[in-house]
């Protein structure tokens, strides 16, 4: 089980006397802690080039998540959420969990480094690729709603994600968008 | 009684009185004093000698004293041994001889030992009363009995211990509260599985009913949670209306 092999308590080792932060992951031995606002500004400054950075980060996160799952066949949403949350948390990028609204599946990204509009493209690219790499299902993501401490992303087809982005641009609430998407089923 | 017997008794009594007149404390006291205090004696003997004698030469004399001191018995005041009056019993059997001996024995007896003795100038000697020997078990049992009567926290378990002690000393001690134990329920019914199940549910509801049930993994609970892949496929299959 992933939770037994990869406990959260020993996932990160901070050696302040040496100025080193080490992760207990084979893919990334050392980490560098930077302020979240600094990362958000860097991502915003990259613009469209931030997509390449998101894909690079997603590749590392998904690799760690697969190692955390430890070959679990057909993992449950809770198991995948734990693996992704641990991989994100080791990097100081927050945690995540899955939610269902009928047939619509959403991912709640808690405490992301940023939640403003300039971060949305980076977030959707990162989440979509991580989920696709873990499940093997080609997935797209769209920001459904945001608040200062969380981002809710819809996971679906490219066409449905385009509709969600359009409705969010019109400042429609997230539950209303899902109700429209699901034909009235919102829970 | 013949005069020979009286003469023998008189001689025997004289020997006893002569032995009592000797200083009885001299012999046992002298030995501990010599064994425990050789060091001051040695120092006193060395003092008049000239100081030119080396200290090393005196050490062999002092060393055995130091070593022997802890092993020797501590200096104590030796009390005189209790006087045993063996003549009490034959005096009862022979009143005449006792009357004769009493007149000669009372005066030196009071001079030696001021404590009251069995030989008292009475007309009739009392029979020797049996001495009540207080054993340690009696004292322990008595203390437990007192605790059972006074201490409020002295429970039934301790009372059982009282019974054990009483059994050890050969008598039954009084208990503070003689509450009879309730009679055990007499049941002739068979302990059926239904009653066993009722007992398990009543006293251990969290325990499994059988070890087989505890080891079987319900496959329905595993199937109840769909995989993320299945949920994601259903979400990807959503088509927006209109």
Coordinates of C-alpha atoms in Angstrom, one line a residue:
Chain A
X1 CA 0.0 0.0 0.0
X2 CA 1.3 3.4 -0.9
X3 CA 0.5 5.0 2.5
X4 CA 2.7 2.4 4.3
X5 CA 5.6 2.6 1.9
X6 CA 5.7 6.3 1.7
X7 CA 4.8 8.0 5.0
X8 CA 4.4 11.7 5.0
X9 CA 6.6 12.2 8.0
X10 CA 9.8 11.1 6.4
X11 CA 9.1 12.4 2.9
X12 CA 11.2 15.6 3.2
X13 CA 14.5 16.1 5.1
X14 CA 15.5 19.7 5.8
X15 CA 19.2 20.1 6.7
X16 CA 19.5 23.8 7.5
X17 CA 23.1 23.6 8.5
X18 CA 24.0 22.5 5.0
X19 CA 21.3 24.4 3.3
X20 CA 19.8 21.3 1.7
X21 CA 16.3 20.0 1.3
X22 CA 16.3 16.4 0.3
X23 CA 13.3 14.5 -1.0
X24 CA 12.8 10.8 -0.4
X25 CA 12.1 10.2 -4.0
X26 CA 14.4 8.5 -6.6
X27 CA 13.5 11.1 -9.3
X28 CA 14.4 14.2 -7.4
X29 CA 17.1 14.0 -4.7
X30 CA 17.3 17.6 -3.8
X31 CA 14.8 20.4 -3.8
X32 CA 15.1 24.2 -3.5
X33 CA 12.6 26.1 -1.6
X34 CA 11.6 29.4 -3.1
X35 CA 8.7 31.7 -2.1
X36 CA 5.4 30.8 -3.7
X37 CA 4.9 34.3 -4.8
X38 CA 8.3 34.2 -6.6
X39 CA 7.2 31.1 -8.4
X40 CA 3.9 32.6 -9.3
X41 CA 5.6 35.6 -10.8
X42 CA 8.0 33.5 -12.7
X43 CA 5.2 31.4 -14.2
X44 CA 3.3 34.6 -15.1
X45 CA 6.3 36.0 -16.7
X46 CA 6.8 32.9 -18.8
X47 CA 3.4 33.3 -20.5
X48 CA 2.9 30.5 -23.0
X49 CA 6.3 29.2 -22.3
X50 CA 5.0 28.2 -18.8
X51 CA 3.3 25.2 -20.5
X52 CA 6.7 23.6 -21.2
X53 CA 7.6 24.2 -17.6
X54 CA 4.3 22.7 -16.4
X55 CA 4.8 19.6 -18.5
X56 CA 8.4 19.2 -17.1
X57 CA 7.1 19.5 -13.6
X58 CA 4.2 17.1 -14.4
X59 CA 6.6 14.5 -15.7
X60 CA 8.5 14.6 -12.4
X61 CA 5.3 14.6 -10.3
X62 CA 3.7 11.7 -12.1
X63 CA 6.8 9.7 -11.9
X64 CA 6.9 10.0 -8.2
X65 CA 3.2 9.3 -7.9
X66 CA 3.6 6.1 -9.9
X67 CA 6.4 5.0 -7.6
X68 CA 4.2 5.9 -4.6
X69 CA 1.4 3.8 -5.9
X70 CA 3.9 0.9 -6.1
X71 CA 2.2 -0.9 -8.9
X72 CA -1.3 -0.9 -7.5
X73 CA -3.6 -2.3 -10.1
X74 CA -6.5 0.0 -11.0
X75 CA -6.1 2.3 -8.0
X76 CA -9.0 4.0 -6.4
X77 CA -9.4 7.8 -6.4
X78 CA -8.2 7.9 -2.8
X79 CA -5.0 6.0 -3.6
X80 CA -4.2 8.2 -6.6
X81 CA -5.0 11.4 -4.7
X82 CA -2.7 10.3 -1.9
X83 CA 0.1 9.6 -4.4
X84 CA -0.3 12.9 -6.2
X85 CA -0.7 14.9 -3.0
X86 CA 2.5 13.4 -1.6
X87 CA 4.4 14.2 -4.8
X88 CA 3.1 17.8 -4.7
X89 CA 3.5 18.2 -1.0
X90 CA 7.2 17.2 -1.2
X91 CA 7.7 20.1 -3.5
X92 CA 5.7 22.5 -1.4
X93 CA 3.0 22.8 -4.0
X94 CA 0.0 21.8 -1.8
X95 CA -2.2 18.7 -1.8
X96 CA -5.1 17.4 -3.8
X97 CA -8.2 15.3 -3.7
X98 CA -10.9 14.1 -6.1
X99 CA -14.6 14.9 -6.1
X100 CA -17.5 13.7 -8.1
X101 CA -20.5 15.6 -9.3
X102 CA -22.6 13.0 -11.0
X103 CA -20.4 11.7 -13.8
X104 CA -18.2 14.8 -13.7
X105 CA -14.9 14.3 -11.9
X106 CA -13.1 17.2 -10.4
X107 CA -9.7 17.7 -8.7
X108 CA -9.5 20.0 -5.7
X109 CA -6.0 21.4 -5.5
X110 CA -5.5 22.8 -2.0
X111 CA -3.0 25.4 -1.2
X112 CA -1.5 25.8 -4.6
X113 CA 1.4 28.3 -5.0
X114 CA -1.0 30.7 -6.8
X115 CA -4.6 30.8 -7.8
X116 CA -4.9 33.8 -10.0
X117 CA -5.7 33.7 -13.7
X118 CA -2.1 33.8 -14.8
X119 CA -1.6 30.5 -13.0
X120 CA -4.6 28.7 -14.5
X121 CA -2.9 27.6 -17.7
X122 CA 0.0 26.3 -15.8
X123 CA -2.3 24.4 -13.4
X124 CA -4.5 22.9 -16.0
X125 CA -1.5 21.7 -18.0
X126 CA 0.1 20.2 -14.9
X127 CA -3.0 18.4 -13.6
X128 CA -4.1 17.1 -16.9
X129 CA -0.8 15.5 -17.7
X130 CA -0.3 14.0 -14.3
X131 CA -3.8 12.4 -14.3
X132 CA -3.3 11.2 -17.9
X133 CA 0.1 9.7 -17.1
X134 CA -1.2 7.8 -14.0
X135 CA -4.5 6.5 -15.4
X136 CA -3.6 6.2 -19.1
X137 CA -6.7 8.0 -20.1
X138 CA -6.2 11.1 -22.2
X139 CA -7.6 13.9 -20.1
X140 CA -8.0 17.6 -20.3
X141 CA -8.6 20.0 -17.4
X142 CA -10.3 23.3 -16.9
X143 CA -10.4 25.6 -13.9
X144 CA -14.0 25.4 -12.6
X145 CA -13.7 27.7 -9.5
X146 CA -11.0 29.3 -7.4
X147 CA -10.6 30.7 -4.0
X148 CA -7.4 32.0 -2.2
X149 CA -6.6 28.6 -0.9
X150 CA -7.9 26.1 -3.5
X151 CA -8.5 25.6 -7.2
X152 CA -11.2 23.2 -8.5
X153 CA -10.4 21.7 -11.8
X154 CA -12.8 19.8 -14.1
X155 CA -11.4 16.7 -15.7
X156 CA -13.0 15.7 -19.0
X157 CA -12.8 15.9 -22.7
X158 CA -11.2 18.8 -24.6
X159 CA -14.7 20.0 -25.8
X160 CA -16.2 20.0 -22.4
X161 CA -13.2 21.8 -20.9
X162 CA -13.5 24.5 -23.6
X163 CA -17.2 24.9 -22.5
X164 CA -16.2 25.2 -18.9
X165 CA -13.6 27.8 -19.6
X166 CA -16.1 29.8 -21.6
X167 CA -18.7 29.7 -18.7
X168 CA -16.0 30.5 -16.1
X169 CA -15.1 33.5 -18.3
X170 CA -18.6 34.6 -18.0
X171 CA -18.3 34.3 -14.2
X172 CA -20.9 31.6 -13.9
X173 CA -20.6 29.7 -10.6
X174 CA -19.1 26.2 -10.8
X175 CA -22.1 24.2 -9.7
X176 CA -24.2 25.9 -12.3
X177 CA -21.7 25.1 -15.0
X178 CA -21.7 21.4 -13.9
X179 CA -25.5 21.3 -13.9
X180 CA -25.5 22.6 -17.4
X181 CA -22.8 20.2 -18.4
X182 CA -24.6 17.2 -16.9
X183 CA -28.1 18.2 -18.0
X184 CA -29.4 19.2 -14.6
X185 CA -27.6 16.7 -12.5
X186 CA -25.4 18.7 -10.1
X187 CA -24.9 16.2 -7.3
Chain B
X1 CA 11.4 -40.1 102.8
X2 CA 14.8 -41.3 104.0
X3 CA 17.5 -39.2 105.3
X4 CA 19.7 -40.2 102.4
X5 CA 17.4 -38.6 100.0
X6 CA 17.2 -35.5 102.0
X7 CA 21.0 -35.3 102.3
X8 CA 21.3 -35.7 98.6
X9 CA 18.9 -33.0 97.9
X10 CA 20.7 -30.7 100.4
X11 CA 24.0 -31.3 98.7
X12 CA 22.4 -30.7 95.3
X13 CA 20.9 -27.5 96.4
X14 CA 24.2 -26.3 97.9
X15 CA 25.9 -27.0 94.6
X16 CA 23.3 -25.0 92.8
X17 CA 23.6 -22.1 95.3
X18 CA 27.4 -22.2 95.1
X19 CA 27.2 -22.0 91.3
X20 CA 24.9 -19.1 91.5
X21 CA 27.2 -17.2 93.9
X22 CA 30.0 -17.2 91.3
X23 CA 30.3 -14.0 89.2
X24 CA 28.4 -15.1 86.2
X25 CA 29.0 -12.0 84.0
X26 CA 32.7 -12.1 84.3
X27 CA 33.5 -14.8 81.7
X28 CA 31.3 -13.7 78.7
X29 CA 32.1 -10.0 79.0
X30 CA 35.8 -10.4 79.2
X31 CA 36.2 -12.0 75.8
X32 CA 34.5 -9.3 73.6
X33 CA 36.4 -6.6 75.3
X34 CA 39.7 -8.2 74.4
X35 CA 38.6 -9.0 70.9
X36 CA 37.3 -5.6 70.0
X37 CA 39.7 -3.2 71.6
X38 CA 43.2 -4.2 70.9
X39 CA 44.1 -1.0 69.1
X40 CA 44.0 1.4 72.0
X41 CA 45.9 -1.1 74.0
X42 CA 48.6 -1.4 71.4
X43 CA 48.9 2.4 71.1
X44 CA 49.2 2.7 74.9
X45 CA 52.0 0.2 74.9
X46 CA 53.9 1.9 72.1
X47 CA 53.7 5.3 73.7
X48 CA 56.5 4.9 76.2
X49 CA 58.9 3.5 73.6
X50 CA 61.2 5.9 71.8
X51 CA 59.9 7.6 68.7
X52 CA 62.8 6.3 66.6
X53 CA 60.9 3.1 65.9
X54 CA 59.7 3.3 62.3
X55 CA 56.1 3.4 61.5
X56 CA 56.4 0.4 59.1
X57 CA 57.5 -1.8 62.0
X58 CA 54.3 -1.1 63.9
X59 CA 52.0 -1.8 61.0
X60 CA 52.1 -5.6 61.2
X61 CA 50.8 -5.3 64.7
X62 CA 48.0 -2.9 63.9
X63 CA 46.9 -4.7 60.7
X64 CA 45.4 -7.8 62.2
X65 CA 43.6 -5.6 64.6
X66 CA 41.9 -3.6 61.9
X67 CA 41.0 -6.7 60.0
X68 CA 39.8 -8.6 62.9
X69 CA 37.6 -5.9 64.3
X70 CA 34.7 -6.1 61.8
X71 CA 34.5 -9.9 62.1
X72 CA 34.5 -9.9 65.8
X73 CA 31.1 -9.6 67.5
X74 CA 30.1 -6.1 68.6
X75 CA 30.6 -5.1 72.2
X76 CA 27.4 -5.6 74.1
X77 CA 26.3 -5.7 77.6
X78 CA 25.7 -9.3 78.3
X79 CA 22.7 -9.7 80.5
X80 CA 22.6 -12.5 82.9
X81 CA 21.0 -15.6 81.7
X82 CA 17.4 -16.2 83.0
X83 CA 17.3 -18.2 86.1
X84 CA 15.7 -21.6 85.5
X85 CA 14.1 -23.0 88.6
X86 CA 14.2 -26.6 88.0
X87 CA 13.4 -27.3 91.7
X88 CA 9.8 -26.1 91.3
X89 CA 8.4 -29.3 90.0
X90 CA 10.0 -31.8 92.5
X91 CA 9.0 -29.4 95.3
X92 CA 5.4 -29.8 94.4
X93 CA 5.8 -33.5 94.4
X94 CA 7.6 -33.5 97.7
X95 CA 6.0 -30.9 100.1
X96 CA 8.2 -31.8 103.0
X97 CA 11.4 -31.5 101.2
X98 CA 10.3 -28.2 99.7
X99 CA 9.5 -26.8 103.1
X100 CA 13.0 -27.7 104.3
X101 CA 14.7 -26.3 101.3
X102 CA 12.7 -23.2 101.2
X103 CA 14.1 -21.9 104.5
X104 CA 17.6 -22.3 103.4
X105 CA 17.2 -21.2 99.8
X106 CA 15.2 -18.0 100.1
X107 CA 17.8 -15.8 101.7
X108 CA 20.7 -16.3 99.2
X109 CA 18.2 -16.3 96.4
X110 CA 17.1 -12.7 97.2
X111 CA 20.7 -11.6 97.6
X112 CA 21.7 -12.8 94.1
X113 CA 18.7 -12.0 92.1
X114 CA 16.2 -9.3 93.2
X115 CA 13.6 -10.4 90.6
X116 CA 10.7 -12.4 91.9
X117 CA 11.3 -16.1 91.5
X118 CA 9.2 -19.2 91.8
X119 CA 10.5 -20.0 95.2
X120 CA 8.4 -17.7 97.3
X121 CA 7.7 -18.3 101.0
X122 CA 4.1 -19.4 100.6
X123 CA 2.3 -22.1 102.3
X124 CA 1.4 -23.9 99.1
X125 CA 3.4 -23.5 96.0
X126 CA 1.3 -22.8 93.0
X127 CA 1.5 -25.1 90.0
X128 CA 3.6 -23.8 87.2
X129 CA 1.4 -22.1 84.8
X130 CA 1.9 -22.8 81.1
X131 CA 3.7 -20.0 79.4
X132 CA 1.8 -18.6 76.5
X133 CA 4.2 -18.7 73.6
X134 CA 3.4 -15.9 71.1
X135 CA 4.3 -17.0 67.7
X136 CA 4.9 -14.7 64.8
X137 CA 1.9 -16.1 62.9
X138 CA -0.3 -15.1 65.8
X139 CA 0.9 -11.5 65.7
X140 CA 0.5 -11.3 61.9
X141 CA -2.9 -12.7 62.0
X142 CA -3.9 -10.4 64.8
X143 CA -2.6 -7.4 62.9
X144 CA -4.6 -8.4 59.9
X145 CA -7.7 -8.9 62.0
X146 CA -7.2 -5.4 63.5
X147 CA -6.8 -4.0 60.0
X148 CA -9.9 -5.7 58.8
X149 CA -11.8 -4.1 61.6
X150 CA -10.4 -0.6 61.3
X151 CA -9.4 0.0 57.7
X152 CA -12.2 0.8 55.4
X153 CA -10.3 -0.4 52.3
X154 CA -9.8 -3.9 53.6
X155 CA -11.7 -5.9 51.1
X156 CA -12.9 -9.4 50.7
X157 CA -9.6 -10.5 49.1
X158 CA -7.8 -9.5 52.2
X159 CA -10.3 -11.2 54.3
X160 CA -9.6 -14.4 52.3
X161 CA -6.0 -13.9 53.3
X162 CA -7.1 -13.7 56.8
X163 CA -8.7 -17.1 56.5
X164 CA -5.4 -18.4 55.1
X165 CA -3.5 -17.0 58.1
X166 CA -6.1 -18.3 60.5
X167 CA -5.7 -21.7 58.9
X168 CA -2.0 -21.5 59.3
X169 CA -2.2 -20.8 63.0
X170 CA -4.9 -23.4 63.6
X171 CA -7.8 -21.2 64.5
X172 CA -10.4 -19.1 62.7
X173 CA -10.1 -15.4 63.1
X174 CA -13.2 -13.2 63.4
X175 CA -14.0 -11.3 60.3
X176 CA -15.3 -7.8 60.2
X177 CA -18.2 -8.5 58.0
X178 CA -19.6 -12.0 57.7
X179 CA -21.5 -11.5 54.5
X180 CA -22.4 -14.8 53.0
X181 CA -21.5 -15.3 49.4
X182 CA -24.5 -15.5 47.1
X183 CA -25.3 -19.0 46.0
X184 CA -24.1 -20.0 42.6
X185 CA -26.8 -20.4 40.0
X186 CA -27.6 -24.0 39.5
X187 CA -28.4 -24.7 35.9
X188 CA -29.1 -28.0 34.3
X189 CA -29.6 -26.7 30.9
X190 CA -27.2 -27.4 28.1
X191 CA -24.9 -24.5 27.1
X192 CA -26.2 -24.3 23.7
X193 CA -24.7 -22.2 20.9
X194 CA -27.6 -19.8 21.2
X195 CA -26.6 -19.0 24.8
X196 CA -23.0 -18.7 23.8
X197 CA -23.9 -16.3 21.1
X198 CA -25.9 -14.3 23.5
X199 CA -23.0 -14.1 25.9
X200 CA -20.6 -13.0 23.2
X201 CA -23.0 -10.3 22.0
X202 CA -23.6 -9.1 25.6
X203 CA -20.1 -9.0 26.9
X204 CA -17.9 -8.6 23.8
X205 CA -20.0 -7.0 21.1
X206 CA -16.8 -5.8 19.2
X207 CA -15.4 -9.3 18.9
X208 CA -16.1 -11.3 15.8
X209 CA -18.6 -14.0 16.0
X210 CA -16.1 -16.5 14.6
X211 CA -12.6 -16.3 13.3
X212 CA -13.6 -17.3 9.8
X213 CA -15.8 -14.2 9.5
X214 CA -13.0 -12.0 10.6
X215 CA -10.6 -13.3 8.0
X216 CA -12.9 -13.2 5.0
X217 CA -12.6 -10.1 3.0
X218 CA -15.9 -9.0 1.6
X219 CA -15.4 -8.6 -2.1
X220 CA -18.4 -6.4 -2.4
X221 CA -16.7 -3.6 -0.4
X222 CA -13.8 -3.7 -2.8
X223 CA -16.1 -3.5 -5.8
X224 CA -18.1 -0.7 -4.2
X225 CA -15.3 1.8 -4.8
X226 CA -14.7 2.3 -8.5
X227 CA -11.3 3.0 -9.8
X228 CA -10.1 6.4 -10.8
X229 CA -9.8 5.2 -14.3
X230 CA -13.4 4.2 -14.5
X231 CA -14.6 7.5 -13.1
X232 CA -12.3 9.5 -15.3
X233 CA -13.6 7.7 -18.4
X234 CA -17.2 8.5 -17.5
X235 CA -16.2 12.1 -16.9
X236 CA -14.3 12.3 -20.2
X237 CA -17.4 10.8 -22.0
X238 CA -19.5 13.7 -20.9
X239 CA -20.8 15.8 -23.8
X240 CA -22.1 19.2 -23.2
X241 CA -25.7 19.7 -24.3
X242 CA -26.6 22.4 -26.7

